[in-house]
PDB file of C-alpha atoms in Angstrom:
ATOM      1  CA  UNK Y   1       7.283  22.186  11.996  1.00  0.00           C
ATOM      2  CA  UNK Y   2       3.675  21.909  10.837  1.00  0.00           C
ATOM      3  CA  UNK Y   3       1.203  22.107  13.706  1.00  0.00           C
ATOM      4  CA  UNK Y   4      -2.147  20.329  13.877  1.00  0.00           C
ATOM      5  CA  UNK Y   5      -3.875  23.675  13.517  1.00  0.00           C
ATOM      6  CA  UNK Y   6      -2.084  24.445  10.251  1.00  0.00           C
ATOM      7  CA  UNK Y   7      -3.372  21.289   8.552  1.00  0.00           C
ATOM      8  CA  UNK Y   8      -5.765  22.275   5.774  1.00  0.00           C
ATOM      9  CA  UNK Y   9      -9.173  20.784   6.544  1.00  0.00           C
ATOM     10  CA  UNK Y  10     -12.252  20.211   4.448  1.00  0.00           C
ATOM     11  CA  UNK Y  11     -10.635  20.883   1.090  1.00  0.00           C
ATOM     12  CA  UNK Y  12     -12.188  19.536  -2.091  1.00  0.00           C
ATOM     13  CA  UNK Y  13      -9.600  17.683  -4.188  1.00  0.00           C
ATOM     14  CA  UNK Y  14      -9.997  17.076  -7.904  1.00  0.00           C
ATOM     15  CA  UNK Y  15      -8.567  13.556  -8.163  1.00  0.00           C
ATOM     16  CA  UNK Y  16      -7.885  12.225 -11.646  1.00  0.00           C
ATOM     17  CA  UNK Y  17      -5.679   9.292 -10.625  1.00  0.00           C
ATOM     18  CA  UNK Y  18      -6.610   6.325  -8.390  1.00  0.00           C
ATOM     19  CA  UNK Y  19      -5.227   5.742  -4.870  1.00  0.00           C
ATOM     20  CA  UNK Y  20      -3.033   2.902  -6.170  1.00  0.00           C
ATOM     21  CA  UNK Y  21      -0.571   5.505  -7.481  1.00  0.00           C
ATOM     22  CA  UNK Y  22       0.514   5.945  -3.857  1.00  0.00           C
ATOM     23  CA  UNK Y  23       1.929   2.415  -3.934  1.00  0.00           C
ATOM     24  CA  UNK Y  24       4.062   3.138  -7.002  1.00  0.00           C
ATOM     25  CA  UNK Y  25       7.631   4.372  -6.649  1.00  0.00           C
ATOM     26  CA  UNK Y  26       6.809   7.052  -9.240  1.00  0.00           C
ATOM     27  CA  UNK Y  27       3.930   8.558  -7.247  1.00  0.00           C
ATOM     28  CA  UNK Y  28       5.335  12.071  -7.685  1.00  0.00           C
ATOM     29  CA  UNK Y  29       4.555  11.860 -11.406  1.00  0.00           C
ATOM     30  CA  UNK Y  30       0.862  11.613 -10.514  1.00  0.00           C
ATOM     31  CA  UNK Y  31       0.671  14.391  -7.910  1.00  0.00           C
ATOM     32  CA  UNK Y  32      -0.389  16.971 -10.557  1.00  0.00           C
ATOM     33  CA  UNK Y  33      -3.488  14.796 -11.079  1.00  0.00           C
ATOM     34  CA  UNK Y  34      -4.443  14.816  -7.382  1.00  0.00           C
ATOM     35  CA  UNK Y  35      -5.298  18.477  -6.924  1.00  0.00           C
ATOM     36  CA  UNK Y  36      -2.832  19.305  -4.127  1.00  0.00           C
ATOM     37  CA  UNK Y  37      -3.545  16.169  -2.107  1.00  0.00           C
ATOM     38  CA  UNK Y  38       0.082  14.993  -2.131  1.00  0.00           C
ATOM     39  CA  UNK Y  39       1.278  18.162  -0.442  1.00  0.00           C
ATOM     40  CA  UNK Y  40      -1.494  18.119   2.153  1.00  0.00           C
ATOM     41  CA  UNK Y  41      -0.942  14.451   3.018  1.00  0.00           C
ATOM     42  CA  UNK Y  42       2.686  15.297   3.792  1.00  0.00           C
ATOM     43  CA  UNK Y  43       1.603  18.239   5.975  1.00  0.00           C
ATOM     44  CA  UNK Y  44      -0.750  15.962   7.911  1.00  0.00           C
ATOM     45  CA  UNK Y  45       1.971  13.318   8.267  1.00  0.00           C
ATOM     46  CA  UNK Y  46       4.458  15.842   9.628  1.00  0.00           C
ATOM     47  CA  UNK Y  47       1.851  17.119  12.078  1.00  0.00           C
ATOM     48  CA  UNK Y  48       1.388  13.506  13.195  1.00  0.00           C
ATOM     49  CA  UNK Y  49       5.173  13.109  13.547  1.00  0.00           C
ATOM     50  CA  UNK Y  50       5.339  10.292  11.017  1.00  0.00           C
ATOM     51  CA  UNK Y  51       8.440  11.924   9.552  1.00  0.00           C
ATOM     52  CA  UNK Y  52      10.255  11.475  12.881  1.00  0.00           C
ATOM     53  CA  UNK Y  53       9.153   7.864  13.159  1.00  0.00           C
ATOM     54  CA  UNK Y  54      10.343   7.250   9.603  1.00  0.00           C
ATOM     55  CA  UNK Y  55      13.673   8.929  10.309  1.00  0.00           C
ATOM     56  CA  UNK Y  56      14.199   6.763  13.392  1.00  0.00           C
ATOM     57  CA  UNK Y  57      13.422   3.507  11.588  1.00  0.00           C
ATOM     58  CA  UNK Y  58      15.327   4.406   8.434  1.00  0.00           C
ATOM     59  CA  UNK Y  59      18.405   5.088  10.528  1.00  0.00           C
ATOM     60  CA  UNK Y  60      17.972   1.818  12.435  1.00  0.00           C
ATOM     61  CA  UNK Y  61      17.772  -0.235   9.237  1.00  0.00           C
ATOM     62  CA  UNK Y  62      20.352   1.775   7.274  1.00  0.00           C
ATOM     63  CA  UNK Y  63      17.870   2.815   4.578  1.00  0.00           C
ATOM     64  CA  UNK Y  64      18.176   6.125   2.736  1.00  0.00           C
ATOM     65  CA  UNK Y  65      14.940   7.396   1.185  1.00  0.00           C
ATOM     66  CA  UNK Y  66      15.912  11.038   0.913  1.00  0.00           C
ATOM     67  CA  UNK Y  67      13.955  14.044   2.187  1.00  0.00           C
ATOM     68  CA  UNK Y  68      10.507  13.274   3.609  1.00  0.00           C
ATOM     69  CA  UNK Y  69       7.845  13.882   0.981  1.00  0.00           C
ATOM     70  CA  UNK Y  70       4.907  12.033  -0.552  1.00  0.00           C
ATOM     71  CA  UNK Y  71       7.141   9.317  -2.018  1.00  0.00           C
ATOM     72  CA  UNK Y  72       8.797   8.651   1.323  1.00  0.00           C
ATOM     73  CA  UNK Y  73       5.510   8.775   3.222  1.00  0.00           C
ATOM     74  CA  UNK Y  74       3.868   6.317   0.832  1.00  0.00           C
ATOM     75  CA  UNK Y  75       6.862   3.980   0.925  1.00  0.00           C
ATOM     76  CA  UNK Y  76       7.285   4.011   4.699  1.00  0.00           C
ATOM     77  CA  UNK Y  77       3.674   4.102   5.913  1.00  0.00           C
ATOM     78  CA  UNK Y  78       1.015   3.604   3.220  1.00  0.00           C
ATOM     79  CA  UNK Y  79      -1.356   2.324   5.923  1.00  0.00           C
ATOM     80  CA  UNK Y  80      -1.337   5.794   7.481  1.00  0.00           C
ATOM     81  CA  UNK Y  81      -3.094   7.315   4.461  1.00  0.00           C
ATOM     82  CA  UNK Y  82      -6.709   6.583   5.563  1.00  0.00           C
ATOM     83  CA  UNK Y  83      -6.104   8.255   8.933  1.00  0.00           C
ATOM     84  CA  UNK Y  84      -4.365  11.222   7.304  1.00  0.00           C
ATOM     85  CA  UNK Y  85      -7.277  11.686   4.896  1.00  0.00           C
ATOM     86  CA  UNK Y  86      -9.614  11.805   7.888  1.00  0.00           C
ATOM     87  CA  UNK Y  87      -7.340  14.297   9.650  1.00  0.00           C
ATOM     88  CA  UNK Y  88      -7.595  16.462   6.539  1.00  0.00           C
ATOM     89  CA  UNK Y  89     -11.352  15.888   6.404  1.00  0.00           C
ATOM     90  CA  UNK Y  90     -10.638  15.492   2.696  1.00  0.00           C
ATOM     91  CA  UNK Y  91     -13.442  15.694   0.154  1.00  0.00           C
ATOM     92  CA  UNK Y  92     -13.126  14.508  -3.425  1.00  0.00           C
ATOM     93  CA  UNK Y  93     -14.424  15.182  -6.887  1.00  0.00           C
ATOM     94  CA  UNK Y  94     -13.374  13.888 -10.276  1.00  0.00           C
ATOM     95  CA  UNK Y  95     -13.108  10.469 -11.938  1.00  0.00           C
ATOM     96  CA  UNK Y  96     -11.346   8.785  -8.981  1.00  0.00           C
ATOM     97  CA  UNK Y  97     -13.395  10.419  -6.208  1.00  0.00           C
ATOM     98  CA  UNK Y  98     -15.230   7.249  -5.132  1.00  0.00           C
ATOM     99  CA  UNK Y  99     -11.970   5.310  -4.763  1.00  0.00           C
ATOM    100  CA  UNK Y 100     -10.353   7.988  -2.599  1.00  0.00           C
ATOM    101  CA  UNK Y 101     -13.461   8.204  -0.445  1.00  0.00           C
ATOM    102  CA  UNK Y 102     -13.288   4.426   0.034  1.00  0.00           C
ATOM    103  CA  UNK Y 103      -9.707   4.774   1.312  1.00  0.00           C
ATOM    104  CA  UNK Y 104     -10.721   7.542   3.706  1.00  0.00           C
ATOM    105  CA  UNK Y 105     -13.652   5.505   5.033  1.00  0.00           C
ATOM    106  CA  UNK Y 106     -11.623   2.304   5.477  1.00  0.00           C
ATOM    107  CA  UNK Y 107     -13.370   0.235   2.818  1.00  0.00           C
ATOM    108  CA  UNK Y 108     -10.901   0.230  -0.074  1.00  0.00           C
ATOM    109  CA  UNK Y 109     -10.916  -3.202  -1.772  1.00  0.00           C
ATOM    110  CA  UNK Y 110      -8.082  -5.596  -1.042  1.00  0.00           C
ATOM    111  CA  UNK Y 111      -7.806  -6.269  -4.782  1.00  0.00           C
ATOM    112  CA  UNK Y 112      -8.249  -3.163  -6.916  1.00  0.00           C
ATOM    113  CA  UNK Y 113      -6.944  -4.227 -10.332  1.00  0.00           C
ATOM    114  CA  UNK Y 114      -6.537  -7.317 -12.531  1.00  0.00           C
ATOM    115  CA  UNK Y 115      -3.525  -8.976 -14.086  1.00  0.00           C
ATOM    116  CA  UNK Y 116      -4.535  -9.682 -17.659  1.00  0.00           C
ATOM    117  CA  UNK Y 117      -2.412 -12.751 -18.415  1.00  0.00           C
ATOM    118  CA  UNK Y 118      -3.368 -15.832 -20.452  1.00  0.00           C
ATOM    119  CA  UNK Y 119      -4.572 -18.647 -18.209  1.00  0.00           C
ATOM    120  CA  UNK Y 120      -2.539 -21.829 -17.936  1.00  0.00           C
ATOM    121  CA  UNK Y 121      -5.073 -24.634 -17.238  1.00  0.00           C
ATOM    122  CA  UNK Y 122      -2.222 -27.026 -16.521  1.00  0.00           C
ATOM    123  CA  UNK Y 123      -0.826 -24.886 -13.706  1.00  0.00           C
ATOM    124  CA  UNK Y 124      -2.533 -25.542 -10.388  1.00  0.00           C
ATOM    125  CA  UNK Y 125      -0.933 -24.484  -7.118  1.00  0.00           C
ATOM    126  CA  UNK Y 126      -1.959 -25.346  -3.574  1.00  0.00           C
ATOM    127  CA  UNK Y 127      -1.830 -21.693  -2.576  1.00  0.00           C
ATOM    128  CA  UNK Y 128      -4.669 -19.521  -1.283  1.00  0.00           C
ATOM    129  CA  UNK Y 129      -4.645 -15.731  -1.489  1.00  0.00           C
ATOM    130  CA  UNK Y 130      -7.616 -13.382  -1.824  1.00  0.00           C
ATOM    131  CA  UNK Y 131      -5.785 -10.056  -1.424  1.00  0.00           C
ATOM    132  CA  UNK Y 132      -3.179  -8.005  -3.245  1.00  0.00           C
ATOM    133  CA  UNK Y 133      -0.887  -5.268  -1.967  1.00  0.00           C
ATOM    134  CA  UNK Y 134      -3.910  -2.928  -2.210  1.00  0.00           C
ATOM    135  CA  UNK Y 135      -4.732  -4.057   1.346  1.00  0.00           C
ATOM    136  CA  UNK Y 136      -2.008  -1.625   2.446  1.00  0.00           C
ATOM    137  CA  UNK Y 137      -4.348   1.291   1.705  1.00  0.00           C
ATOM    138  CA  UNK Y 138      -6.388   0.198   4.724  1.00  0.00           C
ATOM    139  CA  UNK Y 139      -5.973   1.212   8.347  1.00  0.00           C
ATOM    140  CA  UNK Y 140      -3.466  -1.055  10.144  1.00  0.00           C
ATOM    141  CA  UNK Y 141      -6.136  -2.860  12.162  1.00  0.00           C
ATOM    142  CA  UNK Y 142      -8.157  -3.710   9.041  1.00  0.00           C
ATOM    143  CA  UNK Y 143      -4.937  -4.673   7.275  1.00  0.00           C
ATOM    144  CA  UNK Y 144      -4.205  -7.320   9.911  1.00  0.00           C
ATOM    145  CA  UNK Y 145      -7.618  -8.873   9.291  1.00  0.00           C
ATOM    146  CA  UNK Y 146      -7.241  -8.738   5.516  1.00  0.00           C
ATOM    147  CA  UNK Y 147      -3.810 -10.352   5.646  1.00  0.00           C
ATOM    148  CA  UNK Y 148      -5.424 -13.475   7.094  1.00  0.00           C
ATOM    149  CA  UNK Y 149      -7.160 -13.921   3.706  1.00  0.00           C
ATOM    150  CA  UNK Y 150      -3.785 -14.713   2.170  1.00  0.00           C
ATOM    151  CA  UNK Y 151      -2.606 -17.679   4.281  1.00  0.00           C
ATOM    152  CA  UNK Y 152       0.535 -18.282   2.229  1.00  0.00           C
ATOM    153  CA  UNK Y 153       1.756 -14.760   2.965  1.00  0.00           C
ATOM    154  CA  UNK Y 154       0.444 -14.683   6.527  1.00  0.00           C
ATOM    155  CA  UNK Y 155       2.286 -17.938   7.327  1.00  0.00           C
ATOM    156  CA  UNK Y 156       5.588 -16.719   5.911  1.00  0.00           C
ATOM    157  CA  UNK Y 157       5.009 -13.385   7.612  1.00  0.00           C
ATOM    158  CA  UNK Y 158       4.724 -15.075  11.013  1.00  0.00           C
ATOM    159  CA  UNK Y 159       7.750 -17.305  10.359  1.00  0.00           C
ATOM    160  CA  UNK Y 160       9.996 -14.407   9.380  1.00  0.00           C
ATOM    161  CA  UNK Y 161       8.769 -12.220  12.202  1.00  0.00           C
ATOM    162  CA  UNK Y 162       7.338  -8.733  11.762  1.00  0.00           C
ATOM    163  CA  UNK Y 163       8.038  -5.111  12.566  1.00  0.00           C
ATOM    164  CA  UNK Y 164       4.991  -4.481  14.734  1.00  0.00           C
ATOM    165  CA  UNK Y 165       7.196  -4.296  17.782  1.00  0.00           C
ATOM    166  CA  UNK Y 166       9.038  -1.341  16.284  1.00  0.00           C
ATOM    167  CA  UNK Y 167       5.824   0.743  16.217  1.00  0.00           C
ATOM    168  CA  UNK Y 168       5.278   0.903  19.949  1.00  0.00           C
ATOM    169  CA  UNK Y 169       3.168   4.072  20.075  1.00  0.00           C
ATOM    170  CA  UNK Y 170      -0.533   3.093  19.913  1.00  0.00           C
ATOM    171  CA  UNK Y 171      -1.490   6.355  18.215  1.00  0.00           C
ATOM    172  CA  UNK Y 172      -0.087   4.929  14.972  1.00  0.00           C
ATOM    173  CA  UNK Y 173      -2.395   1.921  15.118  1.00  0.00           C
ATOM    174  CA  UNK Y 174      -1.726  -1.725  15.914  1.00  0.00           C
ATOM    175  CA  UNK Y 175      -0.263  -3.506  12.918  1.00  0.00           C
ATOM    176  CA  UNK Y 176       1.447  -0.576  11.174  1.00  0.00           C
ATOM    177  CA  UNK Y 177       4.143  -2.047   8.916  1.00  0.00           C
ATOM    178  CA  UNK Y 178       7.234   0.009   8.218  1.00  0.00           C
ATOM    179  CA  UNK Y 179       8.358   0.051   4.554  1.00  0.00           C
ATOM    180  CA  UNK Y 180       6.108  -2.884   3.614  1.00  0.00           C
ATOM    181  CA  UNK Y 181       7.541  -3.376   0.110  1.00  0.00           C
ATOM    182  CA  UNK Y 182      10.954  -4.198   1.550  1.00  0.00           C
ATOM    183  CA  UNK Y 183       9.463  -6.515   4.142  1.00  0.00           C
ATOM    184  CA  UNK Y 184       7.110  -8.396   1.827  1.00  0.00           C
ATOM    185  CA  UNK Y 185       9.878  -8.704  -0.739  1.00  0.00           C
ATOM    186  CA  UNK Y 186      11.521 -11.135   1.680  1.00  0.00           C
ATOM    187  CA  UNK Y 187       8.232 -12.909   2.380  1.00  0.00           C
ATOM    188  CA  UNK Y 188       7.320 -13.423  -1.293  1.00  0.00           C
ATOM    189  CA  UNK Y 189      10.769 -14.169  -2.679  1.00  0.00           C
ATOM    190  CA  UNK Y 190      10.321 -17.953  -2.513  1.00  0.00           C
ATOM    191  CA  UNK Y 191       7.142 -18.069  -4.614  1.00  0.00           C
ATOM    192  CA  UNK Y 192       6.991 -18.636  -8.388  1.00  0.00           C
ATOM    193  CA  UNK Y 193       7.503 -15.444 -10.453  1.00  0.00           C
ATOM    194  CA  UNK Y 194       4.470 -13.155 -10.824  1.00  0.00           C
ATOM    195  CA  UNK Y 195       3.925 -13.918 -14.517  1.00  0.00           C
ATOM    196  CA  UNK Y 196       3.476 -17.601 -13.635  1.00  0.00           C
ATOM    197  CA  UNK Y 197       1.339 -16.937 -10.566  1.00  0.00           C
ATOM    198  CA  UNK Y 198      -1.034 -14.794 -12.631  1.00  0.00           C
ATOM    199  CA  UNK Y 199      -1.677 -17.685 -15.006  1.00  0.00           C
ATOM    200  CA  UNK Y 200      -2.130 -20.390 -12.373  1.00  0.00           C
ATOM    201  CA  UNK Y 201      -5.253 -21.602 -10.580  1.00  0.00           C
ATOM    202  CA  UNK Y 202      -5.526 -21.990  -6.822  1.00  0.00           C
ATOM    203  CA  UNK Y 203      -6.469 -25.390  -5.412  1.00  0.00           C
ATOM    204  CA  UNK Y 204      -6.625 -24.295  -1.769  1.00  0.00           C
ATOM    205  CA  UNK Y 205      -8.877 -22.516   0.677  1.00  0.00           C
ATOM    206  CA  UNK Y 206     -11.116 -19.576  -0.156  1.00  0.00           C
ATOM    207  CA  UNK Y 207      -9.613 -19.096  -3.614  1.00  0.00           C
ATOM    208  CA  UNK Y 208      -9.976 -22.702  -4.799  1.00  0.00           C
ATOM    209  CA  UNK Y 209     -10.650 -22.675  -8.542  1.00  0.00           C
ATOM    210  CA  UNK Y 210      -9.705 -19.027  -8.969  1.00  0.00           C
ATOM    211  CA  UNK Y 211      -6.741 -17.440 -10.709  1.00  0.00           C
ATOM    212  CA  UNK Y 212      -3.890 -16.318  -8.462  1.00  0.00           C
ATOM    213  CA  UNK Y 213      -3.537 -12.900 -10.039  1.00  0.00           C
ATOM    214  CA  UNK Y 214      -4.041 -11.041  -6.699  1.00  0.00           C
ATOM    215  CA  UNK Y 215      -0.951 -12.761  -5.334  1.00  0.00           C
ATOM    216  CA  UNK Y 216       0.870 -12.053  -8.617  1.00  0.00           C
ATOM    217  CA  UNK Y 217       0.068  -8.342  -8.252  1.00  0.00           C
ATOM    218  CA  UNK Y 218       1.258  -8.454  -4.634  1.00  0.00           C
ATOM    219  CA  UNK Y 219       4.547 -10.097  -5.573  1.00  0.00           C
ATOM    220  CA  UNK Y 220       5.183  -7.881  -8.606  1.00  0.00           C
ATOM    221  CA  UNK Y 221       4.731  -4.799  -6.440  1.00  0.00           C
ATOM    222  CA  UNK Y 222       6.977  -6.129  -3.666  1.00  0.00           C
ATOM    223  CA  UNK Y 223       9.756  -6.971  -6.138  1.00  0.00           C
ATOM    224  CA  UNK Y 224       9.588  -3.749  -8.173  1.00  0.00           C
ATOM    225  CA  UNK Y 225       7.685  -1.198  -6.039  1.00  0.00           C
ATOM    226  CA  UNK Y 226       5.697  -0.462  -9.203  1.00  0.00           C
ATOM    227  CA  UNK Y 227       2.105  -0.951 -10.296  1.00  0.00           C
ATOM    228  CA  UNK Y 228       1.657  -3.243 -13.332  1.00  0.00           C
ATOM    229  CA  UNK Y 229      -1.099  -1.118 -14.843  1.00  0.00           C
ATOM    230  CA  UNK Y 230       1.005   2.041 -14.445  1.00  0.00           C
ATOM    231  CA  UNK Y 231       3.877   0.279 -16.209  1.00  0.00           C
ATOM    232  CA  UNK Y 232       1.419  -0.476 -19.012  1.00  0.00           C
ATOM    233  CA  UNK Y 233       0.192   3.138 -19.166  1.00  0.00           C
ATOM    234  CA  UNK Y 234       3.681   4.604 -19.194  1.00  0.00           C
ATOM    235  CA  UNK Y 235       4.872   2.107 -21.798  1.00  0.00           C
ATOM    236  CA  UNK Y 236       1.920   2.972 -24.024  1.00  0.00           C
TER     237      UNK Y 236
END
C-alpha cells in the first residue's frame, strides 16, 4: 500500500503530450512522453484509495478493467486527475506544460480540440452543446456546472439517472462519475452519428449558429473511448 507520505511531491515533469491522452484507451502508449507522471498519478490514486473504490464499483457492475494502473484510473475516474495533480504538487515543463497546469488549477477548457469536417449548410439541428468530453478533466464540482452547457446531454443524463449516489464519500467530490465513457455511451446513443454532428449547425441556445463539433467529439469518444486527433496521428 502506498501511503500519503510516500507520494512524490513537487516533481518537475517534462510533458510532451497533452492531457487529452488520459481520455484515450491507449494512454499507456503516451506515458513515455509524460516524464513519469503516469506512474506518480497512480501512486497518488492508490494513496487516496481510488483503487479500492474502483474495485468496489467494477465488481458491482460486472466490469473487468484488469490491474489498477494509469489506464484504469483514467477510465474509472478522469475527474480525479486535477486533485491528484495537486496532491503531487506537480510542476511541468515542455510543450504541453501550460495545458497540464490548467488541469491542475481547474481551468482546463471544456473543448480542447476541433473536428475538422466539411460543413453541411443544409444540416441544422435544434441541439445546443458547448462542451466536449474534455470537461471530464475538471474537478467534479466544476464538471457539474460545465455539463449544464450541454442541455441535450444534461437532459438525457437526468432522465437516465446518474451514478452520483454510488460515490457517497464526500472526499471524492460531489459529482464524481464512475467510468464516464460507459455511462455517456448510453446517453449519447440516440443522437446522429458523430461525423454528421460535426458537419451540422446548432439552431438552439448558446450554440445557435455554431457547428456541433464539440458534441461530435463527445459522442465519438463515448462510443470508441478514443481521441479523434490521436487516431489521426497514429494513422499517419
